[in-house]
Amino acid sequence: MKKVLALVMVLTLALLAVPGLAEMKEFTYVVPRTVESLEDSPFHIAKRLLEKEGYTMHIQEAFGTTDSKMVATNQAQFCGPGPMYILSAVAEGLPIIAVVGYDAINIWGMAVLSNSPVQSFDDMIGAQEKYGRKLTVALGDPSWEMLVTPTLIAAGVDVVNDLEFVVAGENRYVQVAEGKLDMLFTWPGECWQLQGQNYDFVYIDGNEVLKTNSNPLITSTTLIETEPELVQAFVTAMQKAIYAVHYKPEAAAAIMADVFPNIDVTWKAAKFIQEGRCYQMFGKPGSETEARILSAIGFNWEDTWQLNMDAALESGLIKEPLPMDKIFTNQFIKADLDYSDVEAFMDSIDIASVASRYVAE
């Protein structure tokens, strides 16, 4: 309790120290890793849309603290943490709330080689009896275990007895490709990119066994109170940007190629990255999930949040249920948006010119 009270006092003092926020036209979206990611197409499209409205959006890497705490203390205005981090932060009293459903499906899955004996979650169950040992899972960071554990439990995998998590760093996928580790903890955006780079990976989809949402976009409750126009502008731009990538993924690939021309990928990989981004935001093409999300882009759904909360309670991450209105709000989501302007923008992208600068495959 003392720790929570101290944190709340620090946040209160930090917010009081912030200069007047009236007429805020410049703001920051913060990420917990490098900003040079081809997967971030919606943010760079939103950035262009916001410029037309007179807003300047910076995309910045979090340093020295978590992205959620930077938003809570107004060092940044928006970020996109995982739902478990959000539930834990809200339970601790941080003044944050989700305003956009971004990764609207469960994005956490596994990648395996196409010739691996493990091709499904069922193949992971009883690993020691089947294979004589635990299956190894490559992680980039120790905290990632928390992200995938609810999905594994929902699939019936005994996390303790069936699996061994190995922190293998940024190039963890190489160790899986070389057969040194069995499985790669990953997500569609990354896995599709690796497939586009001709890695022989098959994706085991976590959304098939646990239909939660993943990372939404959050802001502080203070910013909502003091700068609702800014929050509305950001949310509307993100709704349009999310739609834009779904409307024409290849144009999104061309946009990101211009933003980060020094990232060395083939054009095939660049397109696969955007297809993975679409999968994370909408689910499988033609699915009921896709239709539901297209009906209300950016909407936070209570049923998927409830599954996340159930998992957080079961794991002991939070001690008691949280009110849904403390976790997310849909007050800024517009269900009747006209997307014709963003369609025209995506249609105007000279895809062929950009693609010609890249090796095809």
Coordinates of C-alpha atoms in Angstrom, one line a residue:
M1 CA 0.0 0.0 0.0
K2 CA 2.8 2.4 0.9
K3 CA 4.4 1.7 -2.5
V4 CA 1.2 2.5 -4.4
L5 CA 0.5 5.7 -2.4
A6 CA 4.1 6.8 -3.0
L7 CA 3.7 6.2 -6.8
V8 CA 0.4 8.1 -6.9
M9 CA 2.0 11.0 -5.0
V10 CA 4.9 11.1 -7.5
L11 CA 2.5 11.0 -10.5
T12 CA 0.4 13.8 -8.9
L13 CA 3.4 16.0 -8.4
A14 CA 4.7 15.3 -11.9
L15 CA 1.3 16.2 -13.4
L16 CA 1.1 19.4 -11.4
A17 CA 4.6 20.4 -12.7
V18 CA 3.5 20.1 -16.3
P19 CA 3.0 23.4 -18.0
G20 CA -0.4 24.4 -19.1
L21 CA -1.7 22.0 -21.7
A22 CA -4.3 24.2 -23.4
E23 CA -4.1 24.2 -27.1
M24 CA -1.6 21.4 -27.2
K25 CA -0.7 20.8 -30.9
E26 CA 2.6 18.9 -30.4
F27 CA 2.7 15.5 -28.7
T28 CA 4.6 12.2 -28.4
Y29 CA 3.8 8.6 -29.1
V30 CA 6.3 6.4 -27.2
V31 CA 7.5 2.9 -28.0
P32 CA 9.4 0.4 -25.8
R33 CA 11.9 -0.5 -28.5
T34 CA 13.6 1.1 -31.5
V35 CA 11.5 3.5 -33.5
E36 CA 12.9 2.1 -36.8
S37 CA 10.2 -0.5 -37.4
L38 CA 8.5 -1.1 -40.8
E39 CA 5.6 -2.6 -38.8
D40 CA 4.6 0.9 -37.5
S41 CA 2.9 2.0 -40.7
P42 CA -0.4 3.1 -39.0
F43 CA 1.5 5.6 -36.9
H44 CA 3.4 7.1 -39.8
I45 CA 0.1 7.4 -41.8
A46 CA -1.6 9.0 -38.8
K47 CA 1.3 11.4 -38.5
R48 CA 0.7 12.6 -42.0
L49 CA -3.1 12.9 -41.4
L50 CA -2.5 14.9 -38.2
E51 CA -0.2 17.3 -39.9
K52 CA -3.1 18.4 -42.1
E53 CA -5.0 19.1 -38.9
G54 CA -2.2 21.2 -37.5
Y55 CA -0.8 18.6 -35.1
T56 CA 2.9 17.5 -34.8
M57 CA 3.3 13.9 -33.7
H58 CA 6.7 12.6 -32.5
I59 CA 7.5 8.9 -32.3
Q60 CA 10.0 8.3 -29.6
E61 CA 11.7 5.4 -27.9
A62 CA 11.2 5.0 -24.1
F63 CA 14.3 5.5 -22.1
G64 CA 14.9 4.8 -18.4
T65 CA 11.3 3.8 -17.6
T66 CA 8.3 2.1 -19.1
D67 CA 6.2 3.6 -21.9
S68 CA 3.1 3.4 -19.6
K69 CA 4.7 5.4 -16.8
M70 CA 5.9 8.0 -19.4
V71 CA 2.2 8.4 -20.4
A72 CA 1.0 8.4 -16.8
T73 CA 3.4 11.3 -16.0
N74 CA 2.8 13.2 -19.2
Q75 CA 6.4 12.7 -20.5
A76 CA 4.6 11.2 -23.5
Q77 CA 0.9 11.4 -24.4
F78 CA 0.2 8.0 -26.0
C79 CA 1.7 4.5 -26.1
G80 CA 0.7 0.9 -26.9
P81 CA 1.5 -1.6 -24.1
G82 CA 0.3 -5.1 -23.7
P83 CA -3.0 -5.7 -21.9
M84 CA -1.4 -7.4 -18.9
Y85 CA 0.8 -4.4 -18.3
I86 CA -2.2 -2.2 -18.5
L87 CA -4.2 -4.2 -16.0
S88 CA -1.3 -4.3 -13.6
A89 CA -0.8 -0.5 -14.0
V90 CA -4.5 0.3 -13.5
A91 CA -4.5 -2.0 -10.4
E92 CA -1.6 0.0 -9.0
G93 CA -3.4 3.3 -9.5
L94 CA -1.7 4.7 -12.6
P95 CA -4.0 7.2 -14.3
I96 CA -4.0 5.5 -17.7
I97 CA -6.8 4.2 -20.0
A98 CA -7.1 2.6 -23.4
V99 CA -8.6 4.7 -26.1
V100 CA -8.0 2.7 -29.3
G101 CA -8.2 -1.0 -29.9
Y102 CA -5.1 -1.4 -32.0
D103 CA -3.9 -5.1 -32.0
A104 CA -7.5 -6.1 -31.8
I105 CA -6.9 -9.9 -31.7
N106 CA -4.6 -12.1 -29.6
I107 CA -1.3 -11.6 -31.5
W108 CA 0.8 -13.9 -29.4
G109 CA 1.8 -17.2 -31.0
M110 CA 4.7 -19.4 -31.9
A111 CA 6.8 -19.9 -35.1
V112 CA 8.3 -23.3 -35.9
L113 CA 10.2 -24.8 -38.8
S114 CA 8.0 -26.4 -41.4
N115 CA 9.6 -29.8 -40.7
S116 CA 9.3 -29.6 -37.0
P117 CA 7.3 -32.3 -35.2
V118 CA 5.6 -29.4 -33.4
Q119 CA 3.0 -27.9 -35.7
S120 CA 0.2 -27.0 -33.2
F121 CA -0.4 -26.3 -29.5
D122 CA -1.6 -29.9 -29.2
D123 CA 1.9 -31.0 -30.2
M124 CA 3.3 -29.1 -27.3
I125 CA 1.2 -30.9 -24.7
G126 CA 3.0 -33.7 -22.9
A127 CA 6.3 -32.7 -24.5
Q128 CA 8.5 -34.7 -22.1
E129 CA 6.5 -37.9 -22.9
K130 CA 6.5 -37.2 -26.6
Y131 CA 10.0 -36.0 -27.2
G132 CA 11.9 -37.0 -24.1
R133 CA 12.5 -33.4 -23.0
K134 CA 10.9 -30.0 -22.6
L135 CA 10.5 -27.9 -25.8
T136 CA 12.6 -24.7 -25.8
V137 CA 11.0 -21.3 -26.6
A138 CA 13.1 -18.4 -27.8
L139 CA 12.3 -15.1 -26.1
G140 CA 13.7 -11.6 -26.7
D141 CA 13.2 -10.5 -23.1
P142 CA 12.4 -12.3 -19.8
S143 CA 9.1 -10.3 -19.5
W144 CA 7.8 -11.8 -22.7
E145 CA 7.0 -15.1 -20.9
M146 CA 4.1 -13.2 -19.2
L147 CA 2.7 -12.2 -22.6
V148 CA 2.3 -15.7 -24.0
T149 CA 1.6 -17.7 -20.9
P150 CA -2.2 -17.1 -20.8
T151 CA -2.5 -18.4 -24.4
L152 CA -0.4 -21.5 -23.6
I153 CA -2.6 -22.2 -20.6
A154 CA -5.8 -21.8 -22.7
A155 CA -4.4 -24.3 -25.2
G156 CA -3.8 -26.9 -22.4
V157 CA 0.0 -26.6 -22.4
D158 CA 1.7 -27.3 -19.0
V159 CA 4.0 -24.3 -19.1
V160 CA 6.2 -25.6 -16.3
N161 CA 6.5 -29.2 -17.4
D162 CA 6.2 -28.9 -21.2
L163 CA 8.3 -25.8 -21.9
E164 CA 11.6 -24.1 -21.2
F165 CA 11.8 -20.4 -21.9
V166 CA 15.2 -19.2 -23.2
V167 CA 16.1 -15.5 -23.5
A168 CA 17.9 -15.5 -26.8
G169 CA 18.1 -11.8 -27.6
E170 CA 17.3 -9.9 -30.8
N171 CA 18.4 -12.6 -33.2
R172 CA 16.5 -15.3 -31.4
Y173 CA 14.8 -16.4 -34.7
V174 CA 18.2 -17.4 -36.1
Q175 CA 18.6 -20.0 -33.3
V176 CA 15.2 -21.5 -34.2
A177 CA 16.0 -21.5 -37.9
E178 CA 19.2 -23.3 -37.1
G179 CA 17.4 -25.9 -35.0
K180 CA 19.1 -24.9 -31.8
L181 CA 15.8 -23.9 -30.2
D182 CA 12.4 -25.5 -30.9
M183 CA 10.0 -22.5 -31.1
L184 CA 10.0 -18.8 -31.6
F185 CA 7.7 -16.7 -29.5
T186 CA 6.5 -14.2 -32.0
W187 CA 3.5 -12.3 -33.5
P188 CA 2.1 -12.0 -37.1
G189 CA 4.0 -8.8 -38.0
E190 CA 7.3 -10.3 -37.1
C191 CA 6.6 -13.8 -38.4
W192 CA 5.2 -12.6 -41.7
Q193 CA 8.4 -10.5 -42.1
L194 CA 10.6 -13.6 -41.5
Q195 CA 8.6 -15.6 -44.0
G196 CA 9.1 -12.7 -46.4
Q197 CA 12.8 -13.1 -45.8
N198 CA 12.5 -16.7 -46.8
Y199 CA 12.7 -18.2 -43.3
D200 CA 10.9 -21.6 -43.4
F201 CA 8.6 -20.8 -40.5
V202 CA 5.0 -21.9 -39.8
Y203 CA 2.9 -19.7 -37.5
I204 CA 0.9 -21.3 -34.7
D205 CA -1.9 -18.8 -34.0
G206 CA -2.7 -17.9 -30.4
N207 CA -5.9 -16.3 -31.4
E208 CA -7.3 -19.7 -32.4
V209 CA -7.2 -20.8 -28.7
L210 CA -7.7 -17.5 -26.8
K211 CA -9.6 -14.8 -28.5
T212 CA -8.5 -11.8 -26.5
N213 CA -7.3 -8.4 -27.7
S214 CA -3.6 -7.5 -27.5
N215 CA -2.0 -4.1 -27.4
P216 CA -4.4 -1.1 -27.4
L217 CA -3.3 2.5 -27.5
I218 CA -3.5 4.3 -24.2
T219 CA -3.4 7.8 -22.8
S220 CA -3.6 9.4 -19.4
T221 CA -6.9 10.3 -17.8
T222 CA -5.5 13.7 -17.1
L223 CA -5.0 14.3 -20.8
I224 CA -8.5 13.3 -21.5
E225 CA -9.7 15.9 -19.0
T226 CA -7.4 18.7 -20.1
E227 CA -7.0 18.1 -23.9
P228 CA -10.0 16.1 -25.2
E229 CA -9.6 17.7 -28.7
L230 CA -6.0 16.3 -28.9
V231 CA -7.2 12.9 -27.8
Q232 CA -10.0 13.0 -30.3
A233 CA -7.7 14.1 -33.2
F234 CA -5.2 11.2 -32.4
V235 CA -8.0 8.6 -32.1
T236 CA -9.6 9.6 -35.4
A237 CA -6.3 9.7 -37.2
M238 CA -5.5 6.2 -35.9
Q239 CA -8.9 4.9 -36.9
K240 CA -8.2 6.1 -40.5
A241 CA -4.6 4.9 -40.5
I242 CA -5.6 1.4 -39.3
Y243 CA -8.2 1.3 -42.1
A244 CA -5.6 2.6 -44.6
V245 CA -3.3 -0.3 -44.1
H246 CA -6.1 -2.8 -44.5
Y247 CA -7.3 -1.0 -47.6
K248 CA -4.0 -1.1 -49.4
P249 CA -1.1 -3.0 -47.6
E250 CA 1.2 -2.6 -50.5
A251 CA 0.9 1.2 -50.4
A252 CA 1.6 1.0 -46.6
A253 CA 4.8 -0.9 -47.5
A254 CA 5.8 1.8 -49.9
I255 CA 5.2 4.5 -47.3
M256 CA 7.4 2.7 -44.8
A257 CA 10.1 2.1 -47.4
D258 CA 10.3 5.9 -47.8
V259 CA 10.3 6.5 -44.0
F260 CA 13.1 4.0 -43.4
P261 CA 15.0 3.7 -46.7
N262 CA 18.1 2.2 -44.9
I263 CA 16.3 -0.9 -43.6
D264 CA 17.5 -3.7 -45.8
V265 CA 14.6 -5.9 -46.9
T266 CA 13.3 -7.4 -50.1
W267 CA 10.1 -6.0 -51.5
K268 CA 8.5 -9.3 -50.8
A269 CA 9.4 -9.0 -47.1
A270 CA 8.2 -5.3 -47.0
K271 CA 4.8 -6.4 -48.3
F272 CA 4.6 -9.4 -45.9
I273 CA 5.3 -7.1 -42.9
Q274 CA 2.2 -5.1 -43.8
E275 CA 0.1 -8.2 -44.3
G276 CA 1.2 -9.3 -40.8
R277 CA 0.2 -5.8 -39.5
C278 CA -3.2 -6.2 -41.0
Y279 CA -3.6 -9.7 -39.4
Q280 CA -2.8 -8.2 -36.0
M281 CA -5.4 -5.5 -36.4
F282 CA -8.2 -7.5 -38.1
G283 CA -7.5 -11.2 -37.8
K284 CA -7.8 -13.6 -40.7
P285 CA -9.1 -12.1 -44.0
G286 CA -12.8 -13.0 -44.5
S287 CA -13.3 -14.0 -40.9
E288 CA -16.1 -13.0 -38.5
T289 CA -13.4 -11.2 -36.4
E290 CA -12.4 -9.1 -39.4
A291 CA -16.0 -8.2 -40.1
R292 CA -16.6 -7.2 -36.5
I293 CA -13.5 -5.0 -36.3
L294 CA -14.3 -3.3 -39.7
S295 CA -17.7 -2.4 -38.3
A296 CA -16.1 -0.3 -35.6
I297 CA -12.3 0.2 -36.1
G298 CA -10.5 1.1 -32.9
F299 CA -13.3 -0.1 -30.7
N300 CA -12.4 -1.8 -27.4
W301 CA -14.6 -4.9 -26.9
E302 CA -15.6 -5.8 -23.3
D303 CA -15.7 -9.6 -24.0
T304 CA -12.0 -9.7 -25.1
W305 CA -10.9 -7.5 -22.2
Q306 CA -12.8 -9.8 -19.8
L307 CA -10.7 -12.8 -21.1
N308 CA -7.6 -10.8 -20.4
M309 CA -8.8 -9.9 -16.9
D310 CA -9.7 -13.5 -16.2
A311 CA -6.1 -14.5 -17.2
A312 CA -4.6 -11.8 -15.0
L313 CA -6.7 -12.9 -12.0
E314 CA -5.8 -16.6 -12.6
S315 CA -2.1 -15.8 -12.7
G316 CA -2.2 -13.5 -9.7
L317 CA -1.1 -10.5 -11.7
I318 CA -4.1 -8.6 -10.2
K319 CA -5.9 -9.5 -7.0
E320 CA -9.4 -8.5 -7.8
P321 CA -11.5 -7.6 -10.9
L322 CA -11.2 -4.1 -12.2
P323 CA -14.1 -2.0 -13.5
M324 CA -14.2 -1.9 -17.3
D325 CA -14.6 1.8 -17.3
K326 CA -11.2 2.1 -15.6
I327 CA -9.5 0.0 -18.3
F328 CA -10.8 1.5 -21.5
T329 CA -13.2 4.0 -23.0
N330 CA -14.8 4.2 -26.5
Q331 CA -15.9 7.8 -26.1
F332 CA -13.6 9.0 -28.9
I333 CA -14.3 6.2 -31.4
K334 CA -16.4 7.4 -34.4
A335 CA -18.5 4.6 -35.9
D336 CA -19.5 6.7 -39.0
L337 CA -16.1 7.9 -40.3
D338 CA -15.8 8.7 -43.9
Y339 CA -12.7 6.9 -45.2
S340 CA -12.7 8.3 -48.7
D341 CA -9.9 10.8 -48.0
V342 CA -7.6 8.2 -46.7
E343 CA -8.5 5.8 -49.6
A344 CA -7.6 8.6 -52.0
F345 CA -4.3 9.1 -50.2
M346 CA -3.4 5.4 -50.4
D347 CA -4.4 5.3 -54.0
S348 CA -2.0 8.2 -54.7
I349 CA 1.1 6.3 -53.5
D350 CA 3.5 5.4 -56.4
I351 CA 4.0 1.8 -55.4
A352 CA 5.8 0.8 -58.5
S353 CA 8.4 3.5 -58.2
V354 CA 9.2 2.5 -54.6
A355 CA 9.2 -1.2 -55.3
S356 CA 11.7 -0.8 -58.2
R357 CA 14.4 0.3 -55.6
Y358 CA 14.2 -3.1 -53.9
V359 CA 15.2 -6.7 -54.7
A360 CA 12.0 -8.5 -55.5
E361 CA 12.6 -11.6 -53.2

